[in-house]
Short mmCIF file of C-alpha atoms and ligand atoms in Angstrom, two decimals:
data_model
loop_
_atom_site.label_atom_id
_atom_site.label_comp_id
_atom_site.label_asym_id
_atom_site.label_seq_id
_atom_site.Cartn_x
_atom_site.Cartn_y
_atom_site.Cartn_z
CA UNK A 1 -16.99 -38.84 22.61
CA UNK A 2 -15.01 -38.69 19.35
CA UNK A 3 -11.86 -36.60 19.24
CA UNK A 4 -12.76 -33.08 18.06
CA UNK A 5 -10.07 -32.03 15.61
CA UNK A 6 -11.69 -28.87 14.26
CA UNK A 7 -13.99 -27.10 16.68
CA UNK A 8 -16.29 -24.67 14.89
CA UNK A 9 -18.99 -24.88 17.57
CA UNK A 10 -18.36 -21.41 18.97
CA UNK A 11 -15.72 -18.72 19.32
CA UNK A 12 -15.94 -19.35 23.08
CA UNK A 13 -13.82 -22.52 22.69
CA UNK A 14 -10.53 -20.63 22.24
CA UNK A 15 -7.86 -21.39 24.82
CA UNK A 16 -5.54 -18.68 26.15
CA UNK A 17 -2.23 -18.60 24.28
CA UNK A 18 1.17 -18.77 25.97
CA UNK A 19 1.54 -15.00 25.61
CA UNK A 20 -1.88 -14.38 27.17
CA UNK A 21 -1.06 -16.75 30.04
CA UNK A 22 2.17 -14.81 30.57
CA UNK A 23 0.17 -11.56 30.82
CA UNK A 24 -2.10 -13.30 33.34
CA UNK A 25 0.89 -14.50 35.39
CA UNK A 26 2.42 -11.00 35.47
CA UNK A 27 -0.85 -9.24 36.44
CA UNK A 28 -0.76 -6.81 39.35
CA UNK A 29 -3.82 -7.53 41.49
CA UNK A 30 -5.78 -6.20 44.48
CA UNK A 31 -9.27 -6.41 45.97
CA UNK A 32 -11.50 -5.32 43.10
CA UNK A 33 -14.64 -5.21 45.23
CA UNK A 34 -12.96 -2.32 47.06
CA UNK A 35 -11.87 -0.79 43.75
CA UNK A 36 -8.24 -1.74 44.46
CA UNK A 37 -7.29 -4.03 41.62
CA UNK A 38 -5.01 -1.94 39.38
CA UNK A 39 -5.40 -4.25 36.38
CA UNK A 40 -9.21 -4.22 36.54
CA UNK A 41 -9.11 -0.43 36.96
CA UNK A 42 -6.85 -0.15 33.92
CA UNK A 43 -9.15 -2.35 31.83
CA UNK A 44 -12.26 -0.40 32.87
CA UNK A 45 -10.58 2.94 32.01
CA UNK A 46 -9.40 1.55 28.67
CA UNK A 47 -12.86 0.25 27.71
CA UNK A 48 -14.65 3.46 28.74
CA UNK A 49 -12.22 5.41 26.58
CA UNK A 50 -12.53 3.05 23.60
CA UNK A 51 -16.34 3.33 23.73
CA UNK A 52 -16.38 7.10 24.19
CA UNK A 53 -18.10 6.84 27.59
CA UNK A 54 -17.31 7.96 31.14
CA UNK A 55 -17.06 4.66 32.99
CA UNK A 56 -17.00 0.87 32.80
CA UNK A 57 -17.39 -2.08 35.15
CA UNK A 58 -15.88 -5.54 34.73
CA UNK A 59 -18.28 -8.52 34.87
CA UNK A 60 -17.96 -12.32 34.87
CA UNK A 61 -19.89 -13.02 31.67
CA UNK A 62 -21.82 -11.38 28.86
CA UNK A 63 -25.04 -12.61 30.38
CA UNK A 64 -24.15 -10.87 33.61
CA UNK A 65 -23.17 -7.55 31.99
CA UNK A 66 -26.29 -7.59 29.77
CA UNK A 67 -28.51 -8.24 32.77
CA UNK A 68 -26.76 -5.53 34.76
CA UNK A 69 -27.66 -3.21 31.87
CA UNK A 70 -31.30 -4.32 31.90
CA UNK A 71 -31.51 -3.75 35.66
CA UNK A 72 -29.80 -0.35 35.46
CA UNK A 73 -32.49 0.98 33.14
CA UNK A 74 -35.63 -0.91 34.19
CA UNK A 75 -37.77 -1.54 37.28
CA UNK A 76 -40.02 -4.60 37.81
CA UNK A 77 -43.08 -4.36 35.55
CA UNK A 78 -41.18 -2.66 32.74
CA UNK A 79 -40.85 -4.00 29.21
CA UNK A 80 -37.87 -4.02 26.87
CA UNK A 81 -37.99 -4.16 23.07
CA UNK A 82 -35.64 -6.53 21.24
CA UNK A 83 -35.33 -8.29 17.89
CA UNK A 84 -36.91 -11.78 17.95
CA UNK A 85 -33.61 -13.70 17.97
CA UNK A 86 -31.94 -11.41 20.53
CA UNK A 87 -29.65 -13.16 23.03
CA UNK A 88 -30.98 -11.20 26.02
CA UNK A 89 -34.49 -12.53 25.35
CA UNK A 90 -33.68 -16.02 24.02
CA UNK A 91 -30.45 -17.32 25.54
CA UNK A 92 -30.01 -15.90 29.02
CA UNK A 93 -32.31 -18.29 30.88
CA UNK A 94 -35.22 -15.86 31.10
CA UNK A 95 -33.03 -13.51 33.16
CA UNK A 96 -34.89 -10.23 32.46
CA UNK A 97 -37.99 -11.75 34.08
CA UNK A 98 -36.17 -13.79 36.71
CA UNK A 99 -33.70 -11.15 37.89
CA UNK A 100 -35.39 -7.83 37.13
CA UNK A 101 -39.12 -8.49 36.66
CA UNK A 102 -38.86 -7.25 33.07
CA UNK A 103 -40.86 -8.53 30.09
CA UNK A 104 -39.18 -8.94 26.69
CA UNK A 105 -41.22 -7.89 23.67
CA UNK A 106 -39.62 -9.66 20.71
CA UNK A 107 -39.98 -7.92 17.36
CA UNK A 108 -39.22 -9.71 14.07
CA UNK A 109 -36.52 -7.98 12.04
CA UNK A 110 -34.09 -8.94 9.31
CA UNK A 111 -30.87 -10.83 10.12
CA UNK A 112 -31.27 -9.82 13.74
CA UNK A 113 -31.56 -6.11 12.97
CA UNK A 114 -34.47 -3.67 13.27
CA UNK A 115 -35.37 -0.37 11.70
CA UNK A 116 -37.72 2.43 12.77
CA UNK A 117 -40.62 0.98 10.76
CA UNK A 118 -40.41 -2.23 12.83
CA UNK A 119 -40.52 -0.28 16.08
CA UNK A 120 -43.12 2.38 15.36
CA UNK A 121 -46.30 1.80 17.36
CA UNK A 122 -44.54 -0.59 19.76
CA UNK A 123 -44.14 1.84 22.68
CA UNK A 124 -47.06 1.37 25.01
CA UNK A 125 -49.26 4.30 26.05
CA UNK A 126 -48.98 5.76 29.55
CA UNK A 127 -51.92 3.84 31.02
CA UNK A 128 -52.23 1.93 34.29
CA UNK A 129 -53.33 -1.22 32.46
CA UNK A 130 -50.07 -1.44 30.53
CA UNK A 131 -46.47 -2.12 31.39
CA UNK A 132 -43.98 0.68 30.77
CA UNK A 133 -41.86 0.32 27.63
CA UNK A 134 -38.49 1.44 28.99
CA UNK A 135 -35.57 0.02 27.04
CA UNK A 136 -34.47 -0.91 23.53
CA UNK A 137 -31.84 -3.68 23.30
CA UNK A 138 -29.86 -4.17 20.07
CA UNK A 139 -27.16 -6.72 19.22
CA UNK A 140 -23.99 -6.01 17.16
CA UNK A 141 -22.88 -8.26 15.64
CA UNK A 142 -26.13 -10.16 15.59
CA UNK A 143 -25.61 -13.77 16.66
CA UNK A 144 -28.53 -16.05 15.74
CA UNK A 145 -29.72 -13.23 13.49
CA UNK A 146 -26.83 -14.14 11.18
CA UNK A 147 -23.51 -12.68 12.37
CA UNK A 148 -24.22 -9.29 10.82
CA UNK A 149 -22.48 -5.99 11.51
CA UNK A 150 -25.10 -3.22 11.68
CA UNK A 151 -24.66 -0.39 9.19
CA UNK A 152 -23.69 2.60 11.34
CA UNK A 153 -26.35 4.90 9.86
CA UNK A 154 -29.11 2.41 10.68
CA UNK A 155 -27.84 2.03 14.23
CA UNK A 156 -27.77 5.80 14.73
CA UNK A 157 -31.25 6.16 13.20
CA UNK A 158 -32.83 3.49 15.41
CA UNK A 159 -31.13 4.70 18.62
CA UNK A 160 -32.02 8.31 17.78
CA UNK A 161 -35.65 7.28 17.36
CA UNK A 162 -35.57 5.39 20.68
CA UNK A 163 -34.11 8.35 22.60
CA UNK A 164 -36.53 10.81 20.93
CA UNK A 165 -39.34 8.58 22.21
CA UNK A 166 -38.06 8.41 25.79
CA UNK A 167 -36.48 4.94 25.68
CA UNK A 168 -33.10 3.99 27.06
CA UNK A 169 -30.80 1.98 24.79
CA UNK A 170 -28.53 -0.97 25.58
CA UNK A 171 -26.18 -2.70 23.14
CA UNK A 172 -25.37 -6.38 23.48
CA UNK A 173 -21.93 -6.01 21.94
CA UNK A 174 -20.74 -9.52 22.76
CA UNK A 175 -18.96 -9.35 19.39
CA UNK A 176 -18.73 -5.57 19.01
CA UNK A 177 -15.13 -5.67 17.78
CA UNK A 178 -16.07 -8.15 15.06
CA UNK A 179 -18.65 -5.57 13.98
CA UNK A 180 -16.08 -2.75 14.06
CA UNK A 181 -13.57 -4.71 11.97
CA UNK A 182 -16.21 -5.80 9.43
CA UNK A 183 -18.09 -2.48 9.35
CA UNK A 184 -15.00 -0.27 9.20
CA UNK A 185 -16.13 1.87 12.14
CA UNK A 186 -14.73 2.50 15.62
CA UNK A 187 -16.15 1.24 18.91
CA UNK A 188 -16.78 4.87 19.90
CA UNK A 189 -18.78 5.42 16.67
CA UNK A 190 -21.11 2.69 17.92
CA UNK A 191 -20.84 3.47 21.63
CA UNK A 192 -22.01 7.06 21.38
CA UNK A 193 -25.45 5.88 20.26
CA UNK A 194 -26.15 3.84 23.42
CA UNK A 195 -26.71 4.46 27.13
CA UNK A 196 -24.95 1.20 28.02
CA UNK A 197 -22.85 -1.29 26.07
CA UNK A 198 -21.86 -4.84 27.03
CA UNK A 199 -18.76 -6.45 25.49
CA UNK A 200 -17.43 -10.03 25.84
CA UNK A 201 -13.72 -10.85 26.07
CA UNK A 202 -14.39 -14.60 25.96
CA UNK A 203 -15.51 -14.80 22.32
CA UNK A 204 -13.32 -13.80 19.37
CA UNK A 205 -10.95 -11.87 21.62
CA UNK A 206 -9.75 -15.20 23.01
CA UNK A 207 -9.91 -14.67 26.79
CA UNK A 208 -10.88 -17.40 29.24
CA UNK A 209 -13.68 -15.25 30.70
CA UNK A 210 -14.88 -11.72 31.34
CA UNK A 211 -17.08 -8.95 30.03
CA UNK A 212 -17.54 -5.27 30.62
CA UNK A 213 -20.48 -2.88 30.88
CA UNK A 214 -19.81 0.67 29.69
CA UNK A 215 -21.89 3.82 30.23
CA UNK A 216 -22.06 7.12 32.10
CA UNK A 217 -20.75 7.52 35.65
CA UNK A 218 -24.17 7.30 37.34
CA UNK A 219 -25.32 4.23 35.42
CA UNK A 220 -22.06 2.41 36.08
CA UNK A 221 -22.16 3.26 39.78
CA UNK A 222 -25.63 1.72 39.83
CA UNK A 223 -24.36 -1.26 37.81
CA UNK A 224 -21.69 -1.96 40.46
CA UNK A 225 -24.39 -2.35 43.12
CA UNK A 226 -26.31 -4.64 40.77
CA UNK A 227 -23.18 -6.68 40.01
CA UNK A 228 -22.79 -7.29 43.75
CA UNK A 229 -26.47 -8.25 43.98
CA UNK A 230 -26.03 -10.71 41.08
CA UNK A 231 -23.01 -12.30 42.76
CA UNK A 232 -20.48 -10.95 40.27
CA UNK A 233 -18.32 -8.65 42.40
CA UNK A 234 -14.90 -10.32 42.57
CA UNK A 235 -11.63 -9.95 44.46
CA UNK A 236 -8.30 -10.37 42.61
CA UNK A 237 -10.02 -10.21 39.23
CA UNK A 238 -6.90 -8.65 37.70
CA UNK A 239 -5.90 -12.22 36.85
CA UNK A 240 -8.59 -12.25 34.18
CA UNK A 241 -8.63 -8.52 33.42
CA UNK A 242 -4.97 -8.89 32.37
CA UNK A 243 -6.06 -11.30 29.64
CA UNK A 244 -8.61 -8.75 28.43
CA UNK A 245 -6.03 -5.95 28.32
CA UNK A 246 -3.75 -8.28 26.39
CA UNK A 247 -6.60 -9.14 23.99
CA UNK A 248 -7.42 -5.46 23.37
CA UNK A 249 -3.79 -4.88 22.41
CA UNK A 250 -3.23 -8.02 20.34
CA UNK A 251 -6.45 -9.70 19.21
CA UNK A 252 -8.69 -7.00 17.73
CA UNK A 253 -7.29 -6.32 14.22
CA UNK A 254 -6.73 -10.03 13.63
CA UNK A 255 -10.53 -10.63 13.74
CA UNK A 256 -10.33 -9.82 10.01
CA UNK A 257 -8.59 -13.20 9.57
CA UNK A 258 -11.54 -14.98 11.21
CA UNK A 259 -13.92 -13.14 8.89
CA UNK A 260 -11.87 -14.12 5.83
CA UNK A 261 -11.83 -17.75 6.98
CA UNK A 262 -15.60 -17.64 7.52
CA UNK A 263 -16.06 -16.31 3.98
CA UNK A 264 -13.86 -19.10 2.63
CA UNK A 265 -15.93 -21.68 4.53
CA UNK A 266 -19.15 -20.14 3.19
CA UNK A 267 -17.88 -20.32 -0.41
CA UNK A 268 -16.98 -23.99 0.06
CA UNK A 269 -20.36 -24.78 1.63
CA UNK A 270 -22.09 -23.11 -1.32
CA UNK A 271 -20.48 -25.75 -3.59
CA UNK A 272 -21.90 -28.71 -1.64
CA UNK A 273 -25.08 -30.32 -3.01
CA UNK A 274 -27.67 -30.63 -0.27
CA UNK A 275 -26.51 -27.57 1.68
CA UNK A 276 -27.56 -23.99 1.08
CA UNK A 277 -26.06 -20.70 2.16
CA UNK A 278 -26.18 -17.04 1.15
CA UNK A 279 -22.47 -16.28 0.91
CA UNK A 280 -23.04 -12.48 0.91
CA UNK A 281 -24.73 -12.74 4.30
CA UNK A 282 -21.51 -14.01 5.90
CA UNK A 283 -19.90 -10.79 7.06
CA UNK A 284 -18.10 -11.80 10.24
CA UNK A 285 -17.09 -15.06 11.94
CA UNK A 286 -20.49 -16.77 12.14
CA UNK A 287 -21.48 -19.03 9.24
CA UNK A 288 -25.12 -20.15 9.17
CA UNK A 289 -26.23 -22.68 6.57
CA UNK A 290 -29.23 -24.92 5.91
CA UNK A 291 -29.50 -28.60 5.18
CA UNK A 292 -31.96 -29.99 2.63
CA UNK A 293 -34.71 -31.57 4.81
CA UNK A 294 -35.00 -34.55 2.44
CA UNK A 295 -31.46 -35.58 3.51
CA UNK A 296 -31.95 -35.29 7.28
CA UNK A 297 -31.94 -32.63 9.95
CA UNK A 298 -29.33 -30.33 11.43
CA UNK A 299 -28.85 -32.38 14.60
CA UNK A 300 -28.16 -35.52 12.57
CA UNK A 301 -25.65 -33.71 10.38
CA UNK A 302 -23.93 -32.22 13.44
CA UNK A 303 -23.70 -35.70 15.00
CA UNK A 304 -22.24 -37.18 11.80
CA UNK A 305 -19.69 -34.36 11.55
CA UNK A 306 -18.65 -34.86 15.16
CA UNK A 307 -17.96 -38.51 14.43
CA UNK A 308 -15.50 -37.30 11.78
CA UNK A 309 -13.82 -34.80 14.11
CA UNK A 310 -15.60 -31.59 13.10
CA UNK A 311 -17.83 -29.87 15.61
CA UNK A 312 -20.57 -27.45 14.50
CA UNK A 313 -23.83 -26.53 16.19
CA UNK A 314 -27.42 -27.22 15.18
CA UNK A 315 -29.12 -23.87 15.64
CA UNK A 316 -32.50 -24.82 14.25
CA UNK A 317 -34.27 -27.89 12.87
CA UNK A 318 -32.43 -27.57 9.53
CA UNK A 319 -29.99 -24.74 10.32
CA UNK A 320 -26.39 -25.11 11.48
CA UNK A 321 -23.83 -22.65 12.74
CA UNK A 322 -20.09 -22.87 12.23
CA UNK A 323 -17.87 -20.33 13.86
CA UNK A 324 -14.30 -19.27 13.06
CA UNK A 325 -11.93 -18.02 15.75
CA UNK A 326 -8.37 -17.62 17.01
CA UNK A 327 -7.70 -21.37 17.06
CA UNK A 328 -8.96 -22.00 13.50
CA UNK A 329 -6.71 -21.58 10.44
CA UNK A 330 -7.59 -21.34 6.76
CA UNK A 331 -6.32 -24.89 6.43
CA UNK A 332 -8.71 -26.05 9.19
CA UNK A 333 -11.60 -24.40 7.35
CA UNK A 334 -10.73 -26.13 4.07
CA UNK A 335 -10.41 -29.48 5.85
CA UNK A 336 -13.74 -28.94 7.63
CA UNK A 337 -15.39 -28.16 4.28
CA UNK A 338 -14.00 -31.44 2.87
CA UNK A 339 -15.40 -33.36 5.84
CA UNK A 340 -18.73 -31.61 5.36
CA UNK A 341 -18.81 -32.57 1.69
CA UNK A 342 -17.94 -36.22 2.42
CA UNK A 343 -20.49 -36.40 5.22
CA UNK A 344 -23.34 -35.05 3.13
CA UNK A 345 -22.38 -37.37 0.23
CA UNK A 346 -22.22 -40.40 2.53
CA UNK A 347 -25.61 -39.60 4.11
CA UNK A 348 -26.18 -38.72 7.77
CA UNK A 349 -29.80 -39.57 8.43
CA UNK A 350 -28.94 -42.55 10.63
CA UNK A 351 -26.89 -40.56 13.09
CA UNK A 352 -28.46 -40.06 16.45
CA UNK A 353 -29.29 -36.46 16.99
CA UNK A 354 -32.67 -36.25 18.60
CA UNK A 355 -32.42 -32.61 19.60
CA UNK A 356 -31.37 -29.60 17.61
CA UNK A 357 -28.77 -28.18 19.96
CA UNK A 358 -29.67 -25.89 22.81
CA UNK A 359 -32.27 -23.96 20.84
CA UNK A 360 -35.23 -26.22 20.08
CA UNK A 361 -36.52 -29.74 20.41
CA UNK A 362 -36.61 -31.66 17.13
C1 PLP B 401 -22.13 -15.12 23.96
C2 PLP B 401 -23.11 -14.04 23.91
C3 PLP B 401 -23.48 -13.36 25.08
C4 PLP B 401 -22.95 -13.74 26.43
O1 PLP B 401 -23.22 -15.06 26.75
P1 PLP B 401 -22.43 -15.84 27.91
O2 PLP B 401 -23.04 -17.20 27.85
O3 PLP B 401 -22.70 -15.13 29.17
O4 PLP B 401 -21.01 -15.85 27.51
C5 PLP B 401 -24.36 -12.31 24.96
N1 PLP B 401 -24.86 -11.95 23.77
C6 PLP B 401 -24.52 -12.57 22.62
C7 PLP B 401 -25.09 -12.09 21.33
C8 PLP B 401 -23.64 -13.65 22.66
O5 PLP B 401 -23.33 -14.27 21.52
#
């Protein structure tokens, strides 16, 4: 395994800083499963307040908090609606079906986002032959959709439509604060549109682990029972909640730096012959670009880059994703762009990369 010098694979690769580790070391803790961890309680109160909701519950991962949300709203046999590339449907191991008996109906949108016209006619009739369409899941920012921050008016319109038509709404806000910083809106502006919201601390916020599910008191009480059922009720979880409190105080505004670095990377990629990118589509910290198929595929390019110390992910046969984060500077981004240019110029077809990352077989 070559030494990875610049890791753009994901924003999950960040390591806790000395200051975050100090906050972890100082954390007051208790038995959270009994509701007695003061740091977890503080984090849950803080997140409920930031989202404009009544309550919140800490979870191990974004997958867990998303699936707690699905289970809160749905019963076995129900169906949820989601954009085609949605994480809940595509990248959580089939959890809606496996854990809750729920079918995902994937609806093609644009850059991971939907509008009312995409959804009209998709709610099944009340008929014993059909499953019950119960829940709409949206993602902000969109991940595989393209790292986009939803326009607030579109979000409100789509959620309003869903509620008017008797659906519950859940937001996969793994990168909600990236969306807030890029979109110029508050977390509460987004939160008030949804019944439940899931947020990750382990992405751009730089924590080692942890997520939260936010909603009304009844839904969150229900979610606590589900968390236990899913094996996610913890004991002295204040150790990790302390990192999340630290991140909320120190690592939110600085996401703008990651977005600026992503834009810089996108502009550099646009100058490289053999690669293509729509620079305007890069709004947050996720940079998706395409390789000219006559030169090779995404897995081969990713393998060649890795050999030169730059790690990016193949997210499709000819599509790659590079991700900026807390441990990536502007200088790193410029160096990575140089490596990318040299690699494409040198040719990468002979590198072994038989699969295209976790997403598809080549
Ligand atoms: C990372 C991520 C999650 C959570 O995934 P984990 O593997 O549980 O960390 C959920 N939704 C989106 C859009 C994500 O990017």
